[in-house]
XYZ file of C-alpha atoms in Angstrom:
587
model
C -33.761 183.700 163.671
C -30.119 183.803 163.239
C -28.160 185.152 166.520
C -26.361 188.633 165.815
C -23.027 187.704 165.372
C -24.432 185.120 161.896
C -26.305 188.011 160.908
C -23.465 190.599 161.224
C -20.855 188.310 159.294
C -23.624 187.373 156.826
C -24.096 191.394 155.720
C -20.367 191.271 155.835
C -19.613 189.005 153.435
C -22.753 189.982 151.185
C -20.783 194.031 151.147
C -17.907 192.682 150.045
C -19.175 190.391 147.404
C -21.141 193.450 146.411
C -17.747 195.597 146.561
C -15.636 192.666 144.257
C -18.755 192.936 141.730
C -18.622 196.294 141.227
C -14.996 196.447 141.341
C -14.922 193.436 138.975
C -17.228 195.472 136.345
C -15.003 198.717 136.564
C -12.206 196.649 135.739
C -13.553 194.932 133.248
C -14.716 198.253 131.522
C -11.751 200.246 131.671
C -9.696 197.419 130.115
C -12.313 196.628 127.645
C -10.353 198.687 125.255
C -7.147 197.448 125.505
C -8.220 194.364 124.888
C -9.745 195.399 121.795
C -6.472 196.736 121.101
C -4.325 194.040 122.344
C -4.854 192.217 119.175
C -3.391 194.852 117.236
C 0.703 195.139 116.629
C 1.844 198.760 117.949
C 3.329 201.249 115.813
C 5.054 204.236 116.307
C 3.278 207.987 116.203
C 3.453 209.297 112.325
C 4.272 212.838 114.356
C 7.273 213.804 116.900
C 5.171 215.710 119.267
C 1.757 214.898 121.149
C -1.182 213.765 119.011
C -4.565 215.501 119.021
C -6.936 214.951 116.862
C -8.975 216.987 114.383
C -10.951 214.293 113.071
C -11.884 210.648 113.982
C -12.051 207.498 112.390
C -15.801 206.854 111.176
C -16.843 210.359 111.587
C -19.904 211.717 109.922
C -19.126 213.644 106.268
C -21.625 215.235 104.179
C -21.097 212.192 102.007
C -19.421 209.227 103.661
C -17.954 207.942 106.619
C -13.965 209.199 107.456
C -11.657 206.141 107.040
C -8.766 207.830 109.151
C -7.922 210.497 111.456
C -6.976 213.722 111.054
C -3.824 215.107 112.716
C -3.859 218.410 113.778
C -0.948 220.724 113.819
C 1.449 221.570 116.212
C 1.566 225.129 115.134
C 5.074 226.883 115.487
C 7.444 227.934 113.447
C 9.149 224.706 112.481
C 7.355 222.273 109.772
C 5.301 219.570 110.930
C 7.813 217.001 109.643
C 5.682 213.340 109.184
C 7.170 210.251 109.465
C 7.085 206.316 108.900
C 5.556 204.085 111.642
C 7.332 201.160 110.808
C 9.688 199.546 108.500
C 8.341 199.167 105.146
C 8.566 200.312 101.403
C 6.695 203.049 99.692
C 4.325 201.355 97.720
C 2.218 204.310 96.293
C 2.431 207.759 95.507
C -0.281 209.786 94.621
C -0.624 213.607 93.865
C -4.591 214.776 93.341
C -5.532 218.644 92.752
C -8.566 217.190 95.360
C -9.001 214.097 97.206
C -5.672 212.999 99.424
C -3.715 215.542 97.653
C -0.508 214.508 98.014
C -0.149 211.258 99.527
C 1.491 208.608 100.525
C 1.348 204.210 100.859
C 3.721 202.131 103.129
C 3.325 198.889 102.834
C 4.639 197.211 106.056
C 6.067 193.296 106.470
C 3.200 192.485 109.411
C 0.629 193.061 106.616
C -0.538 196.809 107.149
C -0.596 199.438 104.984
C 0.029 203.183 106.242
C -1.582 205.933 104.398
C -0.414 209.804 105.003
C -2.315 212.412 103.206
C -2.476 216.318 102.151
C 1.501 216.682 102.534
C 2.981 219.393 101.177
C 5.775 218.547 100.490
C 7.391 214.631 100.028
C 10.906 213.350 101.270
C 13.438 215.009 98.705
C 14.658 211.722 97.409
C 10.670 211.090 96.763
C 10.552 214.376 95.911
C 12.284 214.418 92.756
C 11.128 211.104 91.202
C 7.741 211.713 91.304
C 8.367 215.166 89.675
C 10.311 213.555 87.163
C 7.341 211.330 86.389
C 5.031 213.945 86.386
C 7.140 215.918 83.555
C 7.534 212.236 81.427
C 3.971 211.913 81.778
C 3.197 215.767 81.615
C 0.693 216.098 83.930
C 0.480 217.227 87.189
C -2.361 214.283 88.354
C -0.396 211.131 88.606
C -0.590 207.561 90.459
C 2.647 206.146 90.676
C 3.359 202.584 92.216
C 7.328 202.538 92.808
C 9.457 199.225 93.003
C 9.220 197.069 96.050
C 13.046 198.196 96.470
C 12.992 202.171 95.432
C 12.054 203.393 98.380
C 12.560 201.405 101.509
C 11.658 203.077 104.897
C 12.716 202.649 108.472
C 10.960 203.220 111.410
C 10.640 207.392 111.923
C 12.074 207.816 108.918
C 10.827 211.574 107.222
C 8.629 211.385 104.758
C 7.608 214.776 104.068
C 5.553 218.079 105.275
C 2.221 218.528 107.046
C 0.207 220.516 104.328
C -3.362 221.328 103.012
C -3.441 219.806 99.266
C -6.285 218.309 97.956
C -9.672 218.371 99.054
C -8.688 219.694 102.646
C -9.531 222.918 104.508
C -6.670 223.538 106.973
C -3.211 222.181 107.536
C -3.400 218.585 109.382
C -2.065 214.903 108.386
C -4.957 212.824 107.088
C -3.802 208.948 108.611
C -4.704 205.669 107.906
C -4.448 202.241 108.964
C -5.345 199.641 106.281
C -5.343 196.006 106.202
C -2.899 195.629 102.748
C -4.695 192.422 101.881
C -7.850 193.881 100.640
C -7.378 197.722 101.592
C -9.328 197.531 104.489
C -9.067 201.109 107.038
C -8.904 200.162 110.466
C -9.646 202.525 113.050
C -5.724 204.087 113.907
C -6.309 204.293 117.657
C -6.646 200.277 117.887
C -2.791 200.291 117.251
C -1.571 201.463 120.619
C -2.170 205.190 120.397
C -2.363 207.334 123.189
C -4.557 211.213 123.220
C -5.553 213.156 125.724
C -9.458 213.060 126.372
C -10.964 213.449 129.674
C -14.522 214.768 127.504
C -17.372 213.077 126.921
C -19.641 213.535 123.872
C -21.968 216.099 123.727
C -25.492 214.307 122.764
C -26.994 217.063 120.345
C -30.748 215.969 118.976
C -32.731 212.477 119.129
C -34.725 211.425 115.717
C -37.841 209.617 116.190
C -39.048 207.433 113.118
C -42.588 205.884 113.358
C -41.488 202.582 110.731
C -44.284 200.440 108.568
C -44.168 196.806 109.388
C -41.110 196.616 106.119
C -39.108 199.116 108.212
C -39.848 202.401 106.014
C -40.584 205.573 107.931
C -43.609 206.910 108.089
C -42.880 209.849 109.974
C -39.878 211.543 111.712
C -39.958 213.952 114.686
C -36.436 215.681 116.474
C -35.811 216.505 119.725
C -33.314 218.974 121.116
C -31.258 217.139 123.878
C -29.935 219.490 126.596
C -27.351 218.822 129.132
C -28.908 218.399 132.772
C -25.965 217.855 134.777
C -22.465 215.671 134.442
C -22.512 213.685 131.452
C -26.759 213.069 131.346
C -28.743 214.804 128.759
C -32.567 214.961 128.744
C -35.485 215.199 125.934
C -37.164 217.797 127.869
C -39.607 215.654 128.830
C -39.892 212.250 130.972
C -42.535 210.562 128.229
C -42.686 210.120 124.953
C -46.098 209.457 123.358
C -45.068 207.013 119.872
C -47.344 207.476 117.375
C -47.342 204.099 115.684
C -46.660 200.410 116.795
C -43.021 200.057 116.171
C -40.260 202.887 115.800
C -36.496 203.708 115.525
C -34.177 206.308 117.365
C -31.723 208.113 115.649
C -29.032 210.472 117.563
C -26.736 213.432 116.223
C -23.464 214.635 118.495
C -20.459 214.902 118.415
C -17.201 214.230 120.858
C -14.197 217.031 122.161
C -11.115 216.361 123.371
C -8.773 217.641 125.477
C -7.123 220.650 124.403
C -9.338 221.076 120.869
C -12.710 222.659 120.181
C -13.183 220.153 117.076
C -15.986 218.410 116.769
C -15.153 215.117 116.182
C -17.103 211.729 115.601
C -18.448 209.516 118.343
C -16.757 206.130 118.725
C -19.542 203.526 120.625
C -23.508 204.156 120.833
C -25.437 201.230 122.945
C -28.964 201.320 122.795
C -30.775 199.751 125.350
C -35.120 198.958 125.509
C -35.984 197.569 129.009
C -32.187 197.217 130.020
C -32.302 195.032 126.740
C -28.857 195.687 124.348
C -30.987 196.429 121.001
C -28.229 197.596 118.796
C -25.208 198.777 119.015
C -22.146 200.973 116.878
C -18.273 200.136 117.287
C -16.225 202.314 114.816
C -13.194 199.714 114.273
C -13.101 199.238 110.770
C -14.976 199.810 107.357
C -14.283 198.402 104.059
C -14.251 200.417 101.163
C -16.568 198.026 99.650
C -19.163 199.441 102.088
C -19.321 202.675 101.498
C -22.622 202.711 99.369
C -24.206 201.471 102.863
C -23.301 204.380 104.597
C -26.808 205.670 102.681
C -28.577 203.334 104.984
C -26.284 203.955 108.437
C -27.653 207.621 108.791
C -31.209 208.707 108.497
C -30.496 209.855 104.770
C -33.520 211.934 104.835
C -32.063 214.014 107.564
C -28.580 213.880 106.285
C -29.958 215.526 102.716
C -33.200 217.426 103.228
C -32.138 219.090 107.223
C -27.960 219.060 106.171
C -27.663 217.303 109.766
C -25.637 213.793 110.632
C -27.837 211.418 112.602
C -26.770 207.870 113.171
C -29.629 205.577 113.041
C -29.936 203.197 116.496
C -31.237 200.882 114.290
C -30.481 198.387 110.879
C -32.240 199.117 107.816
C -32.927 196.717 105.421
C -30.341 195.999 102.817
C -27.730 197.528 105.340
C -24.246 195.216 105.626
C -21.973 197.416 107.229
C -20.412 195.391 109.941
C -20.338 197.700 112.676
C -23.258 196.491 114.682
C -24.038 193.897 116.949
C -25.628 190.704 116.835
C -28.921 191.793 118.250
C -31.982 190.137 117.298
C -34.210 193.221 117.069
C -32.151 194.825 115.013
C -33.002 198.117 116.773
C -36.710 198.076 116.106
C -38.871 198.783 118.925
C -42.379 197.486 119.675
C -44.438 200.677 121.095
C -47.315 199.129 123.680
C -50.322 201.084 124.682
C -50.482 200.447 128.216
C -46.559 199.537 128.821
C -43.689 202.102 129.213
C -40.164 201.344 127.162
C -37.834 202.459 128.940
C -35.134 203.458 126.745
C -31.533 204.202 127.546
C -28.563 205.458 124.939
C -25.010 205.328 125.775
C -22.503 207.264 123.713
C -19.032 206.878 124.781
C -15.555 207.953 122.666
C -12.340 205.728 122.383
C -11.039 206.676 125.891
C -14.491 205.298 127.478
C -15.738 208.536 128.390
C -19.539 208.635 128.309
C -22.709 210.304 127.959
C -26.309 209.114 128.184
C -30.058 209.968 127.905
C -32.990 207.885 129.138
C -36.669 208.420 128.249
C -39.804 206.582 128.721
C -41.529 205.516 125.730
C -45.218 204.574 125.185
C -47.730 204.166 122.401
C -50.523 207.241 121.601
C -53.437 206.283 121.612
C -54.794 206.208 118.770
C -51.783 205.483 117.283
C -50.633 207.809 114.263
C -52.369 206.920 110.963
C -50.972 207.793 107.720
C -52.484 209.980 104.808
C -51.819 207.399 102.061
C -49.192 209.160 99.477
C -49.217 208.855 96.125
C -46.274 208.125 93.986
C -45.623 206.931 90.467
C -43.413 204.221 90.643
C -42.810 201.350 93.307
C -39.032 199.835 93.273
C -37.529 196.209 94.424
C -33.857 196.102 95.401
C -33.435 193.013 93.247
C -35.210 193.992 90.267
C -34.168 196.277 87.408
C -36.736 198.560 86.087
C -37.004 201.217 83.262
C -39.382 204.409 83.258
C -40.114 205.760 80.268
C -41.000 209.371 79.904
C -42.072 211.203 76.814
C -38.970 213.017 76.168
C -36.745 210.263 77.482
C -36.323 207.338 79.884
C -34.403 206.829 83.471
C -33.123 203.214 83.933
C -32.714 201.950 87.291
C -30.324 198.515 87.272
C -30.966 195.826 89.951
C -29.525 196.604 92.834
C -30.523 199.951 92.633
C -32.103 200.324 96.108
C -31.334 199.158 99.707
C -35.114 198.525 100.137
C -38.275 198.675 98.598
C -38.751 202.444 97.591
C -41.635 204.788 96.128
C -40.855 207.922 93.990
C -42.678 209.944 92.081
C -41.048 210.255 88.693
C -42.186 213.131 85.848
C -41.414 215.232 82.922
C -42.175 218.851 83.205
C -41.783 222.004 81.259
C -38.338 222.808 82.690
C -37.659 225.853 85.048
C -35.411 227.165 82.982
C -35.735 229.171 79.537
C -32.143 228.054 78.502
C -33.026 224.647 78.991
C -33.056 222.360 75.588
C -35.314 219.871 76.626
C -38.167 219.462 79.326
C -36.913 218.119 82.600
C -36.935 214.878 84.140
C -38.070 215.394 87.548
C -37.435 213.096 90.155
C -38.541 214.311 93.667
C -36.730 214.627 96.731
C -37.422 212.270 99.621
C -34.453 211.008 100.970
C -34.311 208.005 99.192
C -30.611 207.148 98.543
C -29.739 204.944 95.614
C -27.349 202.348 96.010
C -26.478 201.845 92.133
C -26.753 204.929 90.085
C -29.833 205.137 87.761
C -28.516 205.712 83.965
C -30.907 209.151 82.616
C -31.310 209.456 78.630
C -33.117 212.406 76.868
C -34.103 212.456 73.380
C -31.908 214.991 71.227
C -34.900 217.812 70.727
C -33.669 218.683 67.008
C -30.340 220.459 68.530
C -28.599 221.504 66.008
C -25.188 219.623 64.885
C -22.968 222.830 65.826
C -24.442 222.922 69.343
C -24.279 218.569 69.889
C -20.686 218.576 70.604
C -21.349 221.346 73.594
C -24.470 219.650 75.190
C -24.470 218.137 78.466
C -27.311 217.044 81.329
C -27.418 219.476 83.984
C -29.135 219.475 87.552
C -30.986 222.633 88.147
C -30.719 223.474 92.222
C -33.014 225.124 94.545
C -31.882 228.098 93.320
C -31.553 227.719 89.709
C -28.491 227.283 89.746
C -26.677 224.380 86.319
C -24.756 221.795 88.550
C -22.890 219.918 85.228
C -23.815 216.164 85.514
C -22.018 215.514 82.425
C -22.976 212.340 79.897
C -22.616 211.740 76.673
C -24.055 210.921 72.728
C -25.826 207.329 72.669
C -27.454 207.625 69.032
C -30.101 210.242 69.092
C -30.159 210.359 73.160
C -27.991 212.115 75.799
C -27.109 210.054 78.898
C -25.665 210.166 81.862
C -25.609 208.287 85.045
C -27.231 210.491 88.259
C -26.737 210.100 91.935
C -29.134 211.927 93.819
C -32.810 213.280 92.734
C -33.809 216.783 91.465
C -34.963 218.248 88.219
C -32.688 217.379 85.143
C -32.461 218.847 81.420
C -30.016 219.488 78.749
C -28.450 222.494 78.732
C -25.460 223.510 76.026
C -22.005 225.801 77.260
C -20.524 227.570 75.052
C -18.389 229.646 77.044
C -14.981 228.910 77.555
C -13.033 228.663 81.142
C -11.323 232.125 82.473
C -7.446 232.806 83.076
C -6.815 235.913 85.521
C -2.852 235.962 86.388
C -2.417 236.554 90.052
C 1.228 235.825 90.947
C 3.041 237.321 87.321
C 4.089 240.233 85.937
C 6.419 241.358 83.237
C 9.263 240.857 84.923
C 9.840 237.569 87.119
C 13.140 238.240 88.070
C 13.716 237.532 91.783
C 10.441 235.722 91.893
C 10.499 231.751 92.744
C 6.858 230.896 91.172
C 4.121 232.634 89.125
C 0.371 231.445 89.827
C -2.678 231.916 87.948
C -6.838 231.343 89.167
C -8.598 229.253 86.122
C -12.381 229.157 86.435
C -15.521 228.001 84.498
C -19.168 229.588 84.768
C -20.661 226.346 85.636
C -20.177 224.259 88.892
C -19.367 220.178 88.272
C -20.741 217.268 90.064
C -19.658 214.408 90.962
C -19.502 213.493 87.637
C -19.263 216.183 85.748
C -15.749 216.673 84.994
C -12.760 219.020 86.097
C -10.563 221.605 84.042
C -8.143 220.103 81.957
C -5.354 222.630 81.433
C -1.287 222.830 80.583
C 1.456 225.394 80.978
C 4.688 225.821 78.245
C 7.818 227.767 78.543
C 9.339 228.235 75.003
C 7.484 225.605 73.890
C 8.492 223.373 76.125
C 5.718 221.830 79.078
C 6.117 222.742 82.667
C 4.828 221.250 85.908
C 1.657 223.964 87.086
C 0.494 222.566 90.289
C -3.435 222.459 90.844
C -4.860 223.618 93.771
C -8.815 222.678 93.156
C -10.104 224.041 96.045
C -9.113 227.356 95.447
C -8.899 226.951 91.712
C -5.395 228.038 91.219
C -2.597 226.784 89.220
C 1.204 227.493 90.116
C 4.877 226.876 88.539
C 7.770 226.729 91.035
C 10.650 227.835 89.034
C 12.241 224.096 88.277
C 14.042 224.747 85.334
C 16.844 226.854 84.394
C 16.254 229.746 81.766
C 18.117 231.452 79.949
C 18.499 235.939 81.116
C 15.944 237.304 78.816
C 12.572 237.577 77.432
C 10.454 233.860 77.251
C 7.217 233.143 75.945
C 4.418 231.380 78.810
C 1.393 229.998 76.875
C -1.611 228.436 79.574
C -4.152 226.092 78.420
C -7.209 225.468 79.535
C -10.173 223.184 78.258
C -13.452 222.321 79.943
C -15.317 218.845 79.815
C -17.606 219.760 77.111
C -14.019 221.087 74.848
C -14.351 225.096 75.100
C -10.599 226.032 75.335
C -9.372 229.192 76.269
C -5.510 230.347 74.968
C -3.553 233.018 76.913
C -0.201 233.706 75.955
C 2.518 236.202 78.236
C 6.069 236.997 77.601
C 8.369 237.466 81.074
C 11.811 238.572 81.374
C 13.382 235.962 83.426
């Protein structure tokens, strides 16, 4: 036995090597992000006062990841004036009545692109160029690429207004970061940013899916998570029973920060099986090219049949978004019978604040057994395939899945009495498509006057048209889908509405008239938007197109004359009903 004073200095030394380990992983944990960042060049804010954020980079969307940050808005009385981060040139311009709105591309010499979207206004000099290409090309929708040496930018130099165009509900500054070789987004706050968050996220509901040996799900359970003190949340219970012999987690919250009730995407999950890092999710940057494969990042089931955002803790098949870690497991867990998993998630935001929930996991016994489904058709990723229905035929390229998939595929007497053909019914089960399937039905004797008129239509839940568009092939309509539901061919023939709601008779004193155009039937993604034009005298005029609230408006650009003028307002729908309104206004 060692005397006292060994033993003493022994424990001693052993604290303080305990001490400098701990103290060693601290360290290394709070500077784990700047040295992600530290390989970044810094730029300076796109905004002169303190940045919070409305919106994070990789955030959840009804349809895709975010590829920026939103910006929110200071809120006085004075504009939100943006500006360039660094020397540069304006190498795009784009005005959209949805999407970015109106936007804005530096190019910058250290090989970054900055992207500032849903201005309301551009830089004067900017200004006035691009209106003078919108009246050469007379339209209000353009894409304009200026000269390397048209509009060269300094370093905080004003580029325009905060605003709300496009597809945007609220004033803010959509911003990007993007690689300029390639396009690539990059996630803003690697670049040196600083925002206030002392918050961690708030962990809302864990998925459960019981997975066949190829990784499909054979069933899917949620659990409500609930906050049981600091930053731990809790399933409610300390075991979970697994009813099959492998399974995936997936895990839906969201993150606040300082000063903001927003709910705003989650930066970092970390999933860990038996203190075992199974997978893990780093939102630095996503291609564009990847976007199909955000189908496979959430539980796409969820996302479309329960409207809710889960991020799957695990890599499907087919998936190649490179977000994830090397791990060999890919996320799947093994469920034993006799052994507990214990399983541990870690959700943290950029600032390294974080929140966790631990469970223990163990196989039912017996484990769940499935009712064998039935379904019509069986698809391979790498293999085309055609299904041919009576009344027409749905072609599905190669490519067309992320995995192997089952559907069940048929034609039906359609739900609809206006409907000109039966429908092609393809049932909802989550499965996402990664190329769109190509859907052709046979003409049904519709009459030549009607053919120009026709289009394929999606009837809803609530039998409701959504316009999927297409077009004449020979005797067949066609038109390329993307998502399942009962389709048929429908004909419009009525024509878009015009209701003035900024004009009258006289317009004297008044800086703008506006007008709400409208059609009966709602578009998809394919399905086309109003085409429309505005003349003075004859003579065409810039109408600005707010989509979102489907209104058009003329800011008084031109001189006229004192006296009476003639407006005329176009408007034409994708199938070619026009409507013709014409107004005279004493100016």
């Amino acid at each position: 036995m060692l005397p006292p004073f060994f033993t003493n200095l022994f424990k001693s030394q052993f604290l303080l090597f305990l001490f400098m380990l701990l103290a060693g992983s601290l360290l290394l944990e709070n500077t784990t992000l700047k040295a992600q960042s530290s390989s970044y060049p810094t730029f300076a804010p796109p905004i002169n006062y303190p940045m919070s954020l409305s919106g994070t980079f990789g955030e959840l969307r009804r349809s895709g990841f975010h590829f920026g940050i939103d910006l929110r808005s200071q809120w006085t009385d004075e504009e939100d004036l943006i500006l360039s981060i660094d020397d540069g040139f304006v190498s795009r311009i784009s005005v959209s009545p949805g999407g970015y709105g109106n936007a804005i591309y530096i190019d910058h010499p250290n090989g970054y692109t900055s992207v500032y979207a849903h201005l309301d206004q551009f830089a004067p000099e900017i200004r006035e160029w691009v209106r003078e290409q919108q009246y050469r090309q007379e339209s209000f929708q353009v894409n304009l690429y200026p000269t390397r040496n048209q509009f060269p930018v300094k370093t905080g130099q004003f580029l325009g207004t905060m605003g709300n165009t496009g597809h945007s509900f609220g004033k803010h500054l959509h911003f990007e970061i993007r690689r300029t070789d390639g396009q690539i987004p990059i996630n803003p706050l690697l670049f040196g940013y600083e925002v206030q968050d002392r918050h961690a996220p708030v962990l809302q509901e864990l998925g459960i899916h019981i997975l066949d040996d190829r990784g499909n799900t054979l069933e899917r359970t949620t659990l409500p998570l609930r906050r049981v003190g600091g930053d731990r949340f809790s399933t409610g219970t300390d075991k979970i029973e697994i009813r099959g012999w492998q399974f995936g987690l997936s895990l839906k919250g969201h993150d606040r920060m300082t000063g903001t009730n927003n709910r705003n995407g989650i930066y970092h999950i970390a999933l860990y099986v038996d203190d075992e890092l199974y997978h893990e999710i780093r939102f630095d940057r996503i291609a564009y090219s990847e976007r199909p494969y955000f189908r496979t990042h959430v539980s796409h089931a969820i996302n479309v049949l329960d409207n809710k955002r889960h991020h799957l803790l695990y890599q499907h098949q087919g998936n190649r978004l490179q977000l994830y870690c090397d791990c060999p497991t890919y996320g799947i867990i093994k469920a034993f019978e006799k052994q507990d998993r214990h399983i541990r998630i870690v959700a943290s935001d950029f600032q390294g604040n974080e929140s966790e929930v631990e469970f223990i996991a163990v196989r039912a016994a017996p484990p769940y057994e499935r009712e064998e489904l039935v379904y019509t058709h069986t698809f391979h990723p790498d293999r085309a395939k055609t299904v041919q229905l009576g009344g027409g035929s749905i072609h599905f390229p190669a490519n067309g899945f992320f995995k192997e998939e089952k559907l069940n595929i048929r034609q039906l007497p359609a739900s609809r009495e206006d409907a000109l053909s039966p429908s092609v019914y393809l049932e909802e089960t989550g499965v996402a498509f990664y190329n769109r399937p190509e859907l052709r039905i046979h003409e049904y004797n519709i009459p030549a006057d009607k053919r120009s008129k026709v289009f394929i239509g999606r009837i809803d839940d609530d039998g409701n048209i959504i316009r999927v568009g297409g077009k004449w092939r020979g005797g067949d309509f066609i038109s390329r889908i993307s998502s399942a539901g009962e389709f048929a061919l429908f004909v419009d023939n009525t024509p878009p509405e015009i209701k003035p709601i900024r004009f009258r008779r006289d317009m004297r004193g008044l800086s703008s008239m506006s007008f709400e155009i409208t059609d009966e039937l709602v578009a998809g993604s394919n399905g086309g938007q109003l085409e429309y034009e505005g003349r003075i005298n004859g003579d065409w005029v810039l109408f600005e197109y707010d989509l979102k609230n489907n209104l058009i408006e003329y800011h008084f650009d031109r001189p006229l004359e004192s006296g009476e003028h003639k407006l005329e307002i176009r408007v034409k729908d994708a199938v070619g009903n026009e409507t013709r309104r014409e107004w005279t206004f004493i100016r």
